[in-house]
Amino acid sequence: MTVCAIEITTAAPFTIAADGSYAARLAGSGEARYPERWTLAGPEPYAVPLPLAQPEEADSEVQPLADGRVLIHRRVADRHAFALLYPTGGAGAGPRTGELALGSVVPGREGVRVSLLPPPPGGAAAYALASSVGGSAVWRVAGGPFGPVARIPGRCTGGVWLDRGGRMLALDREREGTVKAVAVDLGRGEATPLLQIADGSEDRLLFADPDSGLVLVRSDAAGEPRLGWGVLGSARPVRFPECLRGLPAVPFAVQPGRALMPETCGVAFRLEEGAGGWGDVALWRPADRRVFRLAAPAGWLGTGVWGADGRLRLPYSTSEVPCGIAGVAMPDAPPSPLRVEAPPTAAPAAPGAAPGAAPGAAAEPVPPRPVPLQQAPLRTAAP
């Protein structure tokens, strides 16, 4: 298998499977790095180191699968190698690490970036993105035949899953100096426009919740880069809340169990700091007009998962607690001020109304047609 690839990027230092069962990171420091798998599904988290005979390079990427194995992406000489790691019992010698090679991507020219995409729903497969100015390709690297499944003109970045089946993937594509989100059907290998708020604006998709339809975007359609939210398949406009304006935030988790109720979905953000670091946690709901800022636990690993019990679970690691989870709940929003409005006055009957119709009645209105998000209008007012 060959593809033009030379540059490797480092994903988030702590990656959680889509179902929240496992997580993986590259632990250690300096020249003594090794993969580490965390089990999150039980009552208490625990970590299992997965070292091999040689330490891993600092730019290696790891990602957990739903069966407990850990995918690793390494740069080996002039190629990108993918393998699965798993713990094995060593008789009398303690736990050992097994390795199953999957395949390699061989570089064809310089200037192509290769990185793992976020864990897909289901957790049985894994994908990588190889991108350059000349074009991009999505590769299946685990859970099926190794090789490209979609090719997209233009340089692509990002990666957000749009459905629960792991077939529809959103990427931010740069063409002719403008970035627009596109939807990639991995079953057909086709890309179609997804997000186009205004002509000439840069519109990136940051997060999507398939259950509620809530999507979070970053766009400069309002004159400056701002965080906004919308609903896939809805005629409602993309909105840019004032409380999110200027917030250096990256979404990483959304509250589950909010099917068809996007306004009530709690969203967790990682607040970015200087020098590529992160600081506190911000919590926000579209229905609220404020952001709750919470102090992150010491040793926070920069991400988390929202459980069905309504608590956000934040993994952390310190010298005293090398494998820990801190739970926080979404604060209650203060009640809105009470407003008393005068009852509406009766309007005259519309011309052509049926005899005996109520005052102000007209022909039965036609419900608004749901439109794709790229056709939705722009709205900058709160909420």
Coordinates of C-alpha atoms in Angstrom, one line a residue:
M1 CA 0.0 0.0 0.0
T2 CA 1.3 3.4 -0.9
V3 CA 0.2 7.0 -0.5
C4 CA 2.0 10.3 -0.5
A5 CA 2.8 10.8 3.2
I6 CA 5.8 12.2 5.1
E7 CA 4.7 14.4 8.0
I8 CA 3.3 12.9 11.2
T9 CA 1.2 14.8 13.7
T10 CA 0.5 14.1 17.4
A11 CA -3.1 13.6 18.4
A12 CA -4.6 14.5 21.8
P13 CA -2.4 13.1 24.5
F14 CA -5.3 11.1 25.9
T15 CA -7.8 9.5 23.6
I16 CA -11.1 8.0 24.8
A17 CA -13.1 5.4 22.8
A18 CA -16.4 6.6 21.4
D19 CA -18.4 4.5 23.9
G20 CA -16.2 5.6 26.8
S21 CA -15.1 2.1 27.7
Y22 CA -11.3 2.5 27.2
A23 CA -8.8 5.3 26.8
A24 CA -5.1 5.3 25.7
R25 CA -2.2 7.7 26.0
L26 CA 1.5 7.7 25.5
A27 CA 2.8 7.7 29.0
G28 CA 6.3 8.3 30.3
S29 CA 8.6 11.2 29.4
G30 CA 11.7 11.9 27.4
E31 CA 13.1 8.8 25.8
A32 CA 11.2 6.4 28.0
R33 CA 7.7 6.6 26.5
Y34 CA 5.3 3.7 26.3
P35 CA 1.6 3.2 25.5
E36 CA -0.8 2.9 28.4
R37 CA -4.4 1.7 28.3
W38 CA -7.0 2.9 30.8
T39 CA -10.2 1.0 31.6
L40 CA -13.0 3.4 32.3
A41 CA -16.1 1.1 32.2
G42 CA -15.8 -0.3 35.7
P43 CA -16.4 1.3 39.1
E44 CA -12.8 2.5 39.4
P45 CA -10.4 3.3 36.5
Y46 CA -7.2 1.4 36.2
A47 CA -4.3 1.6 33.8
V48 CA -2.3 -1.1 32.1
P49 CA 1.1 -0.3 30.6
L50 CA 1.9 -1.7 27.2
P51 CA 5.7 -1.4 26.8
L52 CA 7.7 -3.2 24.2
A53 CA 11.4 -3.9 23.9
Q54 CA 12.1 -0.4 22.7
P55 CA 10.5 2.9 23.9
E56 CA 8.2 4.8 21.6
E57 CA 8.9 8.0 19.9
A58 CA 7.2 11.1 21.3
D59 CA 5.3 11.7 18.1
S60 CA 3.7 8.3 18.0
E61 CA -0.2 8.3 18.2
V62 CA -2.3 5.8 20.2
Q63 CA -6.0 5.1 20.1
P64 CA -8.2 2.6 22.0
L65 CA -10.5 0.1 20.3
A66 CA -13.7 -1.1 21.9
D67 CA -12.3 -4.6 22.5
G68 CA -9.5 -3.3 24.7
R69 CA -6.6 -3.3 22.1
V70 CA -4.7 -0.2 21.4
L71 CA -3.9 1.1 17.9
I72 CA -0.5 2.7 17.6
H73 CA 0.8 4.8 14.7
R74 CA 4.5 5.1 14.4
R75 CA 7.0 6.7 12.0
V76 CA 9.4 4.0 11.0
A77 CA 12.2 5.1 8.7
D78 CA 10.4 6.3 5.6
R79 CA 7.0 4.8 6.3
H80 CA 4.1 5.1 8.6
A81 CA 3.3 1.8 10.4
F82 CA 0.1 0.8 12.2
A83 CA -0.2 -2.0 14.7
L84 CA -2.4 -3.2 17.5
L85 CA -1.1 -3.7 21.0
Y86 CA -2.7 -5.8 23.7
P87 CA -1.7 -7.2 27.2
T88 CA -0.7 -10.8 27.4
G89 CA -0.1 -13.0 30.4
G90 CA 3.6 -13.9 30.8
A91 CA 4.1 -17.0 32.9
G92 CA 6.1 -16.0 35.9
A93 CA 7.3 -12.8 34.3
G94 CA 4.3 -10.5 34.8
P95 CA 2.2 -8.9 32.1
R96 CA 3.7 -8.6 28.6
T97 CA 2.6 -6.8 25.5
G98 CA 1.5 -8.5 22.2
E99 CA 1.7 -6.7 18.9
L100 CA -0.2 -7.3 15.7
A101 CA 1.1 -5.5 12.6
L102 CA -1.7 -4.1 10.4
G103 CA 0.0 -2.3 7.5
S104 CA 2.1 0.6 6.4
V105 CA 1.7 3.8 4.5
V106 CA 4.8 4.6 2.4
P107 CA 5.6 8.2 1.5
G108 CA 5.5 9.2 -2.1
R109 CA 6.6 12.9 -1.6
E110 CA 7.1 15.4 1.1
G111 CA 4.4 17.8 2.4
V112 CA 1.7 15.2 3.3
R113 CA 0.4 15.0 6.8
V114 CA -0.7 11.7 8.3
S115 CA -2.7 11.5 11.6
L116 CA -5.3 9.3 13.2
L117 CA -8.9 10.5 13.0
P118 CA -11.0 10.5 16.2
P119 CA -12.3 7.1 17.3
P120 CA -15.4 6.2 15.2
P121 CA -18.7 5.1 16.8
G122 CA -18.7 1.4 17.6
G123 CA -15.0 1.3 18.3
A124 CA -14.3 -1.7 16.0
A125 CA -12.4 0.2 13.3
A126 CA -9.9 3.1 13.1
Y127 CA -9.1 5.5 10.4
A128 CA -6.2 7.8 9.4
L129 CA -6.2 11.0 7.3
A130 CA -3.4 11.7 4.8
S131 CA -3.7 15.2 3.5
S132 CA -1.8 17.6 1.3
V133 CA -2.5 20.6 -0.9
G134 CA -2.9 18.2 -3.9
G135 CA -5.6 16.1 -2.1
S136 CA -6.5 14.1 0.9
A137 CA -7.3 10.4 1.6
V138 CA -9.1 8.6 4.4
W139 CA -7.5 5.3 5.2
R140 CA -9.0 2.4 7.1
V141 CA -6.1 1.2 9.3
A142 CA -8.0 -1.2 11.6
G143 CA -11.2 -3.2 11.6
G144 CA -11.3 -4.1 7.9
P145 CA -9.2 -4.2 4.8
F146 CA -6.2 -1.9 5.2
G147 CA -6.3 0.9 2.6
P148 CA -7.9 4.1 1.4
V149 CA -11.7 4.3 1.5
A150 CA -12.2 7.9 0.3
R151 CA -10.2 10.5 -1.7
I152 CA -11.1 14.2 -1.4
P153 CA -9.7 17.1 -3.5
G154 CA -8.0 19.7 -1.4
R155 CA -6.2 19.7 1.9
C156 CA -8.4 18.4 4.8
T157 CA -8.0 18.7 8.5
G158 CA -10.2 18.0 11.5
G159 CA -12.5 15.0 11.7
V160 CA -16.0 14.8 13.3
W161 CA -18.3 11.8 13.1
L162 CA -21.9 12.6 12.0
D163 CA -23.7 9.4 12.6
R164 CA -23.8 6.4 15.0
G165 CA -22.8 3.9 12.2
G166 CA -19.4 5.3 11.6
R167 CA -20.0 6.0 7.9
M168 CA -20.5 9.8 7.7
L169 CA -17.4 11.9 8.5
A170 CA -17.0 15.6 8.4
L171 CA -13.7 17.2 7.4
D172 CA -12.6 20.8 7.1
R173 CA -11.4 21.2 3.5
E174 CA -9.2 24.0 2.2
R175 CA -9.6 24.9 -1.4
E176 CA -8.6 28.2 -3.1
G177 CA -7.7 29.7 0.3
T178 CA -11.0 29.1 1.9
V179 CA -12.0 26.4 4.5
K180 CA -15.4 24.8 4.4
A181 CA -16.6 21.7 6.1
V182 CA -17.6 18.8 3.9
A183 CA -19.4 15.5 4.6
V184 CA -17.6 12.3 3.5
D185 CA -19.5 9.1 2.9
L186 CA -17.0 6.4 3.6
G187 CA -19.3 3.8 2.1
R188 CA -19.3 5.6 -1.3
G189 CA -16.0 7.4 -1.0
E190 CA -17.8 10.7 -1.9
A191 CA -17.5 14.2 -0.4
T192 CA -20.4 16.8 -0.4
P193 CA -20.7 20.3 1.0
L194 CA -21.8 20.4 4.6
L195 CA -21.3 23.9 6.0
Q196 CA -21.4 27.2 4.1
I197 CA -22.7 30.0 6.2
A198 CA -21.7 32.8 3.9
D199 CA -19.9 33.2 0.7
G200 CA -16.1 33.5 1.3
S201 CA -16.4 32.7 5.1
E202 CA -14.3 30.0 6.7
D203 CA -16.6 27.5 8.3
R204 CA -15.2 24.7 10.4
L205 CA -17.2 21.9 12.1
L206 CA -15.8 21.3 15.7
F207 CA -18.3 18.8 17.2
A208 CA -21.5 17.0 16.4
D209 CA -23.9 15.0 18.5
P210 CA -25.8 12.5 16.3
D211 CA -28.6 12.0 18.9
S212 CA -29.7 15.6 19.3
G213 CA -28.4 17.0 16.0
L214 CA -26.4 19.7 17.8
V215 CA -23.3 20.9 16.0
L216 CA -20.7 23.4 17.1
V217 CA -18.9 25.4 14.5
R218 CA -16.2 28.1 14.2
S219 CA -16.8 30.6 11.5
D220 CA -15.8 34.2 10.6
A221 CA -19.1 34.8 8.8
A222 CA -20.0 37.4 11.5
G223 CA -16.8 39.4 10.7
E224 CA -14.4 37.6 13.2
P225 CA -13.8 33.9 14.1
R226 CA -16.6 33.0 16.6
L227 CA -18.1 29.9 18.1
G228 CA -21.6 29.1 17.0
W229 CA -24.1 26.3 17.1
G230 CA -26.8 24.9 14.8
V231 CA -28.8 21.8 14.2
L232 CA -28.3 19.4 11.3
G233 CA -31.3 19.2 9.0
S234 CA -33.1 22.2 10.6
A235 CA -34.4 25.4 9.1
R236 CA -33.1 27.3 12.2
P237 CA -30.2 29.6 11.7
V238 CA -26.6 29.1 12.8
R239 CA -26.3 31.2 16.0
F240 CA -23.3 32.8 17.6
P241 CA -24.0 33.3 21.3
E242 CA -22.4 36.4 22.8
C243 CA -21.3 34.4 25.9
L244 CA -19.0 32.3 23.7
R245 CA -17.5 35.3 21.9
G246 CA -13.7 35.4 22.3
L247 CA -13.7 32.2 24.3
P248 CA -10.5 30.2 23.5
A249 CA -12.3 26.9 23.8
V250 CA -12.3 23.5 22.2
P251 CA -15.3 21.2 22.7
F252 CA -14.6 17.7 23.8
A253 CA -17.8 16.1 25.3
V254 CA -21.6 16.5 25.1
Q255 CA -24.3 15.5 27.5
P256 CA -26.0 12.2 26.3
G257 CA -29.6 11.3 26.4
R258 CA -30.9 14.6 24.8
A259 CA -32.4 13.2 21.6
L260 CA -34.2 15.9 19.6
M261 CA -33.4 18.4 22.4
P262 CA -30.3 20.2 21.2
E263 CA -30.9 23.4 23.2
T264 CA -30.7 21.4 26.5
C265 CA -27.4 19.6 25.7
G266 CA -24.6 20.4 28.0
V267 CA -21.3 20.9 26.2
A268 CA -17.8 20.7 27.8
F269 CA -15.0 22.8 26.5
R270 CA -11.3 22.8 27.1
L271 CA -10.0 26.3 27.6
E272 CA -6.8 26.8 25.7
E273 CA -3.9 28.6 27.2
G274 CA -0.6 29.9 25.8
A275 CA 2.2 27.7 24.5
G276 CA -0.2 25.0 23.4
G277 CA -1.4 24.2 27.0
W278 CA -4.9 24.1 28.4
G279 CA -6.5 25.4 31.6
D280 CA -9.9 25.2 33.1
V281 CA -13.1 23.5 31.9
A282 CA -16.1 25.5 30.6
L283 CA -19.6 24.1 30.6
W284 CA -22.4 25.6 28.4
R285 CA -25.9 24.9 27.2
P286 CA -27.5 26.6 24.1
A287 CA -30.6 27.4 26.2
D288 CA -28.5 29.2 28.8
R289 CA -26.9 32.7 28.2
R290 CA -23.8 32.1 30.3
V291 CA -20.7 29.9 30.5
F292 CA -19.8 28.1 33.7
R293 CA -16.1 28.0 34.3
L294 CA -14.8 25.2 36.5
A295 CA -11.2 24.5 37.8
A296 CA -9.8 21.4 36.2
P297 CA -8.3 18.8 38.5
A298 CA -4.5 18.7 39.0
G299 CA -2.9 16.6 36.3
W300 CA -6.0 16.8 34.0
L301 CA -5.3 15.1 30.7
G302 CA -7.3 17.6 28.6
T303 CA -10.4 15.6 27.7
G304 CA -13.3 13.7 29.3
V305 CA -16.5 11.8 28.8
W306 CA -20.1 12.6 29.9
G307 CA -21.7 9.6 31.5
A308 CA -25.4 8.6 31.4
D309 CA -25.7 9.6 35.1
G310 CA -25.3 13.3 34.0
R311 CA -21.7 13.7 35.4
L312 CA -18.7 14.7 33.4
R313 CA -15.8 12.5 34.1
L314 CA -12.3 14.1 33.8
P315 CA -9.3 11.8 33.7
Y316 CA -6.2 13.0 35.5
S317 CA -2.7 11.6 36.5
T318 CA -0.4 12.8 39.2
S319 CA 2.5 11.3 41.1
E320 CA 0.1 10.5 44.0
V321 CA -2.8 9.3 41.8
P322 CA -1.4 8.0 38.5
C323 CA -4.9 6.9 37.3
G324 CA -7.8 9.0 38.5
I325 CA -11.2 10.3 37.5
A326 CA -12.8 13.5 38.8
G327 CA -16.6 13.9 38.3
V328 CA -18.4 17.2 38.0
A329 CA -22.1 17.9 37.3
M330 CA -23.6 20.5 35.1
P331 CA -24.6 23.5 37.2
D332 CA -28.2 24.7 37.2
A333 CA -28.7 27.9 35.3
P334 CA -30.3 30.8 37.2
P335 CA -34.0 31.3 36.4
S336 CA -34.8 33.8 33.7
P337 CA -36.4 37.1 34.8
L338 CA -40.2 37.0 34.8
R339 CA -41.8 39.0 32.0
V340 CA -45.5 39.8 31.8
E341 CA -46.8 40.6 28.3
A342 CA -50.1 42.0 27.3
P343 CA -52.5 39.6 25.5
P344 CA -52.5 40.0 21.7
T345 CA -55.3 42.0 20.2
A346 CA -57.6 40.3 17.8
A347 CA -56.7 40.9 14.1
P348 CA -59.3 41.3 11.4
A349 CA -60.2 38.2 9.3
A350 CA -57.8 37.7 6.4
P351 CA -59.3 38.2 3.0
G352 CA -60.6 35.0 1.5
A353 CA -60.9 33.3 4.9
A354 CA -63.6 30.7 5.2
P355 CA -67.0 31.8 6.6
G356 CA -67.1 31.3 10.4
A357 CA -63.3 31.2 10.7
A358 CA -61.8 32.7 13.8
P359 CA -60.6 36.3 13.6
G360 CA -57.1 36.5 12.1
A361 CA -57.4 32.9 10.7
A362 CA -56.0 32.4 7.2
A363 CA -55.1 29.5 5.0
E364 CA -53.4 26.6 6.9
P365 CA -49.7 27.5 7.1
V366 CA -47.1 25.3 5.4
P367 CA -44.6 23.9 7.9
P368 CA -41.0 25.1 7.2
R369 CA -39.0 22.7 5.1
P370 CA -35.9 21.4 6.9
V371 CA -32.8 22.4 5.0
P372 CA -29.2 21.3 5.2
L373 CA -27.0 23.3 7.5
Q374 CA -25.1 24.9 4.7
Q375 CA -28.3 26.6 3.5
A376 CA -29.3 27.9 7.0
P377 CA -29.1 31.7 7.5
L378 CA -26.8 33.5 9.8
R379 CA -27.8 34.9 13.2
T380 CA -25.4 36.6 15.6
A381 CA -27.8 37.5 18.4
A382 CA -27.9 35.5 21.7
P383 CA -28.6 32.9 22.9

